[in-house]
């Protein structure tokens, strides 16, 4: 008879270590390949090759059409939230004024009834008294007599007796934000960038995709290189050439346009096109075994 161990012991009420490993229990790590990494010449929004590329001051690159649509959608969303916030504030002020008016009217009615025995007259325009002396079920505002009656009969299903929990609409931010870096972004701070395409015959014959080079050292641009764009003219160089020539000469090597050190904008590297924009090339997931199901519930792993 074979020895009982974790690989053939399947009659227990709990999962053994080997069974958990086969079900993928615990933290699973996988190195992301080339298909999971966004190329440097791809838009941060649509993840497609750049068309009329635009860059922000933090080095995030977008298609012109994508970033304009994003900023326009943000402005419309801000206007909608602002209108809802103003309407809620206006409604709150009207309700407070109406409560004060009703409270004063009730105090006057109570005073008249106590001193002169007069029947209270209500000035509420929505007041609709039935034969039993109560408002209808659709009435929201109640008098002091009805409040006392509702407290005694406990009719929680009536609209006038149910509590109201209105969602408070906060004031939205007044400026648009970058969809990648989450910092404030305006349309006037964007500037176009221009990549130098490799026009050599060898590159054209080998690949159908466009390849770009540094206009100074003629090195092919890839995700492994650190790139720098000039906000004054938009030309893109590798970081070594930018630090070696532009910082010293303070002039663009392509168009001879003057530039300063503040015009050098380092482009963000490709990173991953799924989880984040930084150099997180390791995908991590955590699988927790469901109770009684034998299946794993996947959730993101906790950052340490």
Coordinates of C-alpha atoms in Angstrom, one line a residue:
X1 CA 0.0 0.0 0.0
X2 CA 1.5 3.3 -1.0
X3 CA 2.4 5.8 1.6
X4 CA -0.2 8.5 2.3
X5 CA 1.2 12.0 1.5
X6 CA 0.0 15.3 0.1
X7 CA -0.1 14.1 -3.6
X8 CA -2.5 11.2 -3.2
X9 CA -4.3 12.2 0.0
X10 CA -7.6 13.4 -1.4
X11 CA -10.1 12.4 1.2
X12 CA -9.5 15.3 3.6
X13 CA -11.9 18.1 4.4
X14 CA -9.4 20.7 3.5
X15 CA -7.0 21.4 0.6
X16 CA -3.5 20.1 0.8
X17 CA -0.4 22.1 -0.2
X18 CA -0.1 20.3 -3.6
X19 CA -3.8 20.7 -4.3
X20 CA -3.6 24.5 -3.6
X21 CA -0.6 24.7 -5.9
X22 CA -2.5 23.0 -8.7
X23 CA -5.5 25.4 -8.3
X24 CA -3.2 28.4 -8.5
X25 CA -3.5 29.4 -4.8
X26 CA -1.4 32.3 -3.5
X27 CA 0.5 35.0 -5.3
X28 CA 1.1 34.4 -9.0
X29 CA 3.9 36.4 -10.7
X30 CA 4.5 36.6 -14.4
X31 CA 7.0 38.6 -16.4
X32 CA 5.3 40.7 -19.0
X33 CA 6.4 40.2 -22.6
X34 CA 6.7 42.6 -25.5
X35 CA 3.0 42.4 -26.3
X36 CA 2.1 43.7 -22.9
X37 CA 4.4 46.8 -23.1
X38 CA 3.2 50.0 -24.7
X39 CA 5.6 51.2 -27.4
X40 CA 7.1 54.7 -27.0
X41 CA 5.4 55.9 -30.2
X42 CA 1.9 54.7 -29.0
X43 CA -0.8 56.9 -27.7
X44 CA -1.5 56.6 -23.9
X45 CA -5.2 56.7 -24.5
X46 CA -5.9 54.5 -27.6
X47 CA -2.6 52.5 -27.4
X48 CA -2.3 52.8 -31.2
X49 CA 0.5 54.4 -33.2
X50 CA 0.6 58.2 -32.8
X51 CA -1.3 60.4 -35.2
X52 CA -0.4 64.1 -34.9
X53 CA 1.3 63.5 -31.5
X54 CA 0.9 66.0 -28.7
X55 CA 2.9 66.0 -25.5
X56 CA 2.2 67.4 -22.0
X57 CA 4.8 69.0 -19.8
X58 CA 5.3 65.7 -17.9
X59 CA 6.2 63.8 -21.0
X60 CA 3.0 61.8 -21.7
X61 CA 2.3 61.5 -25.4
X62 CA -1.2 61.4 -26.9
X63 CA -2.8 61.5 -30.3
X64 CA -4.2 65.0 -31.0
X65 CA -7.7 63.8 -31.5
X66 CA -7.7 61.5 -28.5
X67 CA -6.5 64.2 -26.0
X68 CA -8.9 66.8 -27.4
X69 CA -11.8 64.4 -27.0
X70 CA -10.7 63.6 -23.5
X71 CA -10.4 67.2 -22.4
X72 CA -13.7 68.1 -24.0
X73 CA -15.4 65.2 -22.2
X74 CA -13.8 66.3 -18.9
X75 CA -15.1 69.9 -19.4
X76 CA -18.6 68.6 -20.2
X77 CA -18.5 66.4 -17.1
X78 CA -17.3 69.4 -14.9
X79 CA -20.2 71.5 -16.3
X80 CA -22.7 68.8 -15.5
X81 CA -21.5 68.3 -12.0
X82 CA -21.3 72.0 -11.4
X83 CA -24.9 72.5 -12.5
X84 CA -26.0 69.6 -10.2
X85 CA -24.1 71.2 -7.3
X86 CA -25.7 74.6 -7.9
X87 CA -29.2 73.1 -8.2
X88 CA -28.7 71.1 -5.0
X89 CA -27.6 74.2 -3.1
X90 CA -30.6 76.2 -4.5
X91 CA -33.0 73.5 -3.5
X92 CA -31.5 73.3 0.0
X93 CA -31.9 77.1 0.5
X94 CA -35.6 76.9 -0.7
X95 CA -36.3 74.0 1.6
X96 CA -34.8 75.9 4.6
X97 CA -36.8 79.0 3.8
X98 CA -40.0 77.0 3.4
X99 CA -39.4 75.2 6.7
X100 CA -38.9 78.5 8.5
X101 CA -42.1 79.9 7.0
X102 CA -44.1 76.8 8.0
X103 CA -42.6 76.9 11.5
X104 CA -43.6 80.6 11.9
X105 CA -47.1 79.8 10.6
X106 CA -47.5 76.9 13.1
X107 CA -46.3 79.0 16.0
X108 CA -48.9 81.7 15.1
X109 CA -51.7 79.2 14.7
X110 CA -50.8 77.6 18.1
X111 CA -50.8 81.0 19.7
X112 CA -54.2 81.9 18.2
X113 CA -55.6 78.6 19.2
X114 CA -54.3 78.8 22.8
X115 CA -55.6 82.4 23.3
X116 CA -58.7 82.7 21.2
X117 CA -59.6 79.1 20.4
X118 CA -59.4 79.7 16.7
X119 CA -59.2 76.8 14.2
X120 CA -55.7 76.8 12.6
X121 CA -55.6 77.9 9.0
X122 CA -52.7 76.4 7.0
X123 CA -51.1 78.4 4.1
X124 CA -49.5 75.4 2.6
X125 CA -50.3 75.3 -1.1
X126 CA -49.9 71.5 -1.2
X127 CA -52.2 71.0 1.8
X128 CA -55.0 68.6 0.9
X129 CA -57.1 67.5 3.9
X130 CA -59.2 64.5 3.7
X131 CA -62.2 63.4 5.8
X132 CA -60.0 61.9 8.5
X133 CA -58.0 65.1 8.9
X134 CA -54.7 63.8 7.4
X135 CA -52.9 64.5 4.2
X136 CA -52.8 61.9 1.3
X137 CA -50.1 59.3 1.0
X138 CA -48.4 61.3 -1.7
X139 CA -48.0 64.4 0.5
X140 CA -44.4 65.1 1.6
X141 CA -45.0 67.9 4.0
X142 CA -46.8 67.2 7.3
X143 CA -48.2 69.3 10.1
X144 CA -47.4 68.9 13.8
X145 CA -50.7 66.9 14.2
X146 CA -49.8 64.5 11.4
X147 CA -46.2 64.0 12.8
X148 CA -47.6 63.0 16.1
X149 CA -50.1 60.6 14.4
X150 CA -47.4 59.1 12.3
X151 CA -45.2 58.5 15.3
X152 CA -48.0 56.6 17.1
X153 CA -49.3 54.5 14.2
X154 CA -45.7 53.7 12.8
X155 CA -46.7 53.7 9.1
X156 CA -43.1 53.4 7.7
X157 CA -44.4 52.6 4.2
X158 CA -45.9 56.1 3.7
X159 CA -43.7 58.5 1.7
X160 CA -44.3 61.2 4.3
X161 CA -43.0 58.9 7.1
X162 CA -39.9 57.6 5.4
X163 CA -36.5 59.4 6.0
X164 CA -34.7 61.1 3.2
X165 CA -31.1 60.5 2.5
X166 CA -30.2 62.7 -0.4
X167 CA -26.7 62.2 -2.0
X168 CA -24.6 65.3 -1.5
X169 CA -23.0 66.5 -4.7
X170 CA -19.6 68.0 -4.1
X171 CA -18.2 70.9 -6.0
X172 CA -16.2 69.5 -9.0
X173 CA -12.6 70.7 -9.8
X174 CA -12.5 73.7 -12.1
X175 CA -9.5 72.4 -14.2
X176 CA -9.0 69.4 -16.4
X177 CA -6.5 66.7 -15.5
X178 CA -4.0 64.6 -17.5
X179 CA -5.5 61.1 -18.0
X180 CA -2.1 59.5 -17.4
X181 CA -0.4 61.6 -14.8
X182 CA -3.5 63.0 -12.9
X183 CA -1.9 66.5 -12.8
X184 CA -3.7 69.7 -14.0
X185 CA -3.6 69.9 -17.8
X186 CA -4.7 72.7 -20.1
X187 CA -4.9 72.7 -23.8
X188 CA -2.4 75.6 -24.2
X189 CA 0.3 73.6 -22.3
X190 CA 0.3 70.8 -24.9
X191 CA 2.9 71.0 -27.7
X192 CA 3.3 68.9 -30.8
X193 CA 6.3 66.6 -31.2
X194 CA 8.1 65.4 -34.3
X195 CA 9.9 62.1 -34.6
X196 CA 12.6 61.7 -37.2
X197 CA 11.7 58.8 -39.4
X198 CA 14.4 56.4 -40.6
X199 CA 14.6 56.8 -44.4
X200 CA 17.3 54.3 -45.1
X201 CA 16.6 51.6 -47.7
X202 CA 17.6 48.7 -45.5
X203 CA 15.0 49.6 -42.9
X204 CA 12.3 50.1 -45.5
X205 CA 12.9 46.7 -47.1
X206 CA 13.0 44.8 -43.8
X207 CA 10.0 46.1 -42.0
X208 CA 6.6 47.6 -42.9
X209 CA 6.4 49.5 -39.6
X210 CA 7.8 52.9 -39.2
X211 CA 11.1 53.2 -37.3
X212 CA 12.4 56.4 -35.8
X213 CA 16.0 57.6 -35.2
X214 CA 17.7 60.3 -33.2
X215 CA 18.5 63.1 -35.6
X216 CA 21.8 63.7 -33.9
X217 CA 23.4 60.2 -33.4
X218 CA 21.2 58.3 -35.9
X219 CA 20.4 55.6 -33.3
X220 CA 17.1 53.7 -33.6
X221 CA 14.7 54.8 -30.9
X222 CA 13.3 52.0 -28.8
X223 CA 11.7 51.6 -25.3
X224 CA 15.2 50.9 -23.8
X225 CA 16.3 54.5 -24.6
X226 CA 15.5 57.6 -22.6
X227 CA 14.0 60.2 -25.0
X228 CA 13.8 64.0 -24.6
X229 CA 11.5 66.4 -26.5
X230 CA 12.0 70.1 -27.0
X231 CA 8.9 72.0 -26.1
X232 CA 10.1 75.0 -28.1
X233 CA 10.2 73.2 -31.5
X234 CA 8.9 69.6 -30.7
X235 CA 11.9 67.6 -32.1
X236 CA 12.7 64.4 -30.2
X237 CA 16.3 63.3 -29.3
X238 CA 17.8 60.6 -27.2
X239 CA 18.7 61.8 -23.7
X240 CA 22.5 61.5 -24.3
X241 CA 22.5 63.9 -27.2
X242 CA 20.1 66.3 -25.4
X243 CA 22.4 66.5 -22.4
X244 CA 25.6 66.7 -24.5
X245 CA 24.6 69.3 -27.1
X246 CA 21.3 71.1 -26.3
X247 CA 22.1 71.9 -22.7
X248 CA 25.5 73.3 -23.7
X249 CA 24.7 75.0 -27.1
X250 CA 21.1 75.9 -26.2
X251 CA 20.0 75.4 -29.8
X252 CA 18.0 72.7 -31.6
X253 CA 20.2 70.6 -33.9
X254 CA 17.5 70.2 -36.5
X255 CA 15.9 73.6 -36.9
X256 CA 18.5 75.8 -35.1
X257 CA 15.8 77.3 -32.9
X258 CA 16.9 78.5 -29.5
X259 CA 16.0 76.5 -26.5
X260 CA 16.6 76.6 -22.7
X261 CA 17.1 73.9 -20.2
X262 CA 13.4 74.2 -19.1
X263 CA 12.4 73.4 -22.6
X264 CA 13.8 69.8 -22.3
X265 CA 10.9 67.5 -21.5
X266 CA 11.8 63.9 -20.8
X267 CA 9.3 61.5 -22.5
X268 CA 7.9 58.8 -20.3
X269 CA 8.9 55.3 -21.1
X270 CA 6.6 52.8 -22.6
X271 CA 5.9 50.9 -19.5
X272 CA 2.9 48.6 -19.5
X273 CA -0.3 49.3 -21.4
X274 CA -2.5 47.5 -18.9
X275 CA -1.8 48.4 -15.2
X276 CA 0.5 51.4 -15.0
X277 CA 2.7 53.7 -17.0
X278 CA 5.9 53.2 -15.0
X279 CA 8.4 50.4 -15.4
X280 CA 6.3 47.8 -13.6
X281 CA 7.0 44.9 -15.9
X282 CA 5.9 42.2 -13.3
X283 CA 2.2 41.3 -13.2
X284 CA 1.1 40.1 -9.8
X285 CA -2.2 38.4 -8.9
X286 CA -3.5 36.7 -5.8
X287 CA -5.9 33.7 -5.9
X288 CA -8.1 33.0 -2.9
X289 CA -9.9 29.6 -2.8
X290 CA -13.6 30.0 -2.5
X291 CA -15.3 28.2 0.4
X292 CA -16.8 25.0 -0.8
X293 CA -16.4 25.7 -4.5
X294 CA -12.8 24.6 -5.2
X295 CA -12.4 27.6 -7.6
X296 CA -10.0 30.5 -7.2
X297 CA -11.2 34.1 -6.9
X298 CA -8.7 36.4 -8.5
X299 CA -8.0 39.8 -6.9
X300 CA -5.0 42.1 -7.2
X301 CA -2.2 41.4 -4.8
X302 CA -1.5 43.8 -2.0
X303 CA 1.4 46.2 -2.5
X304 CA 4.2 45.9 0.0

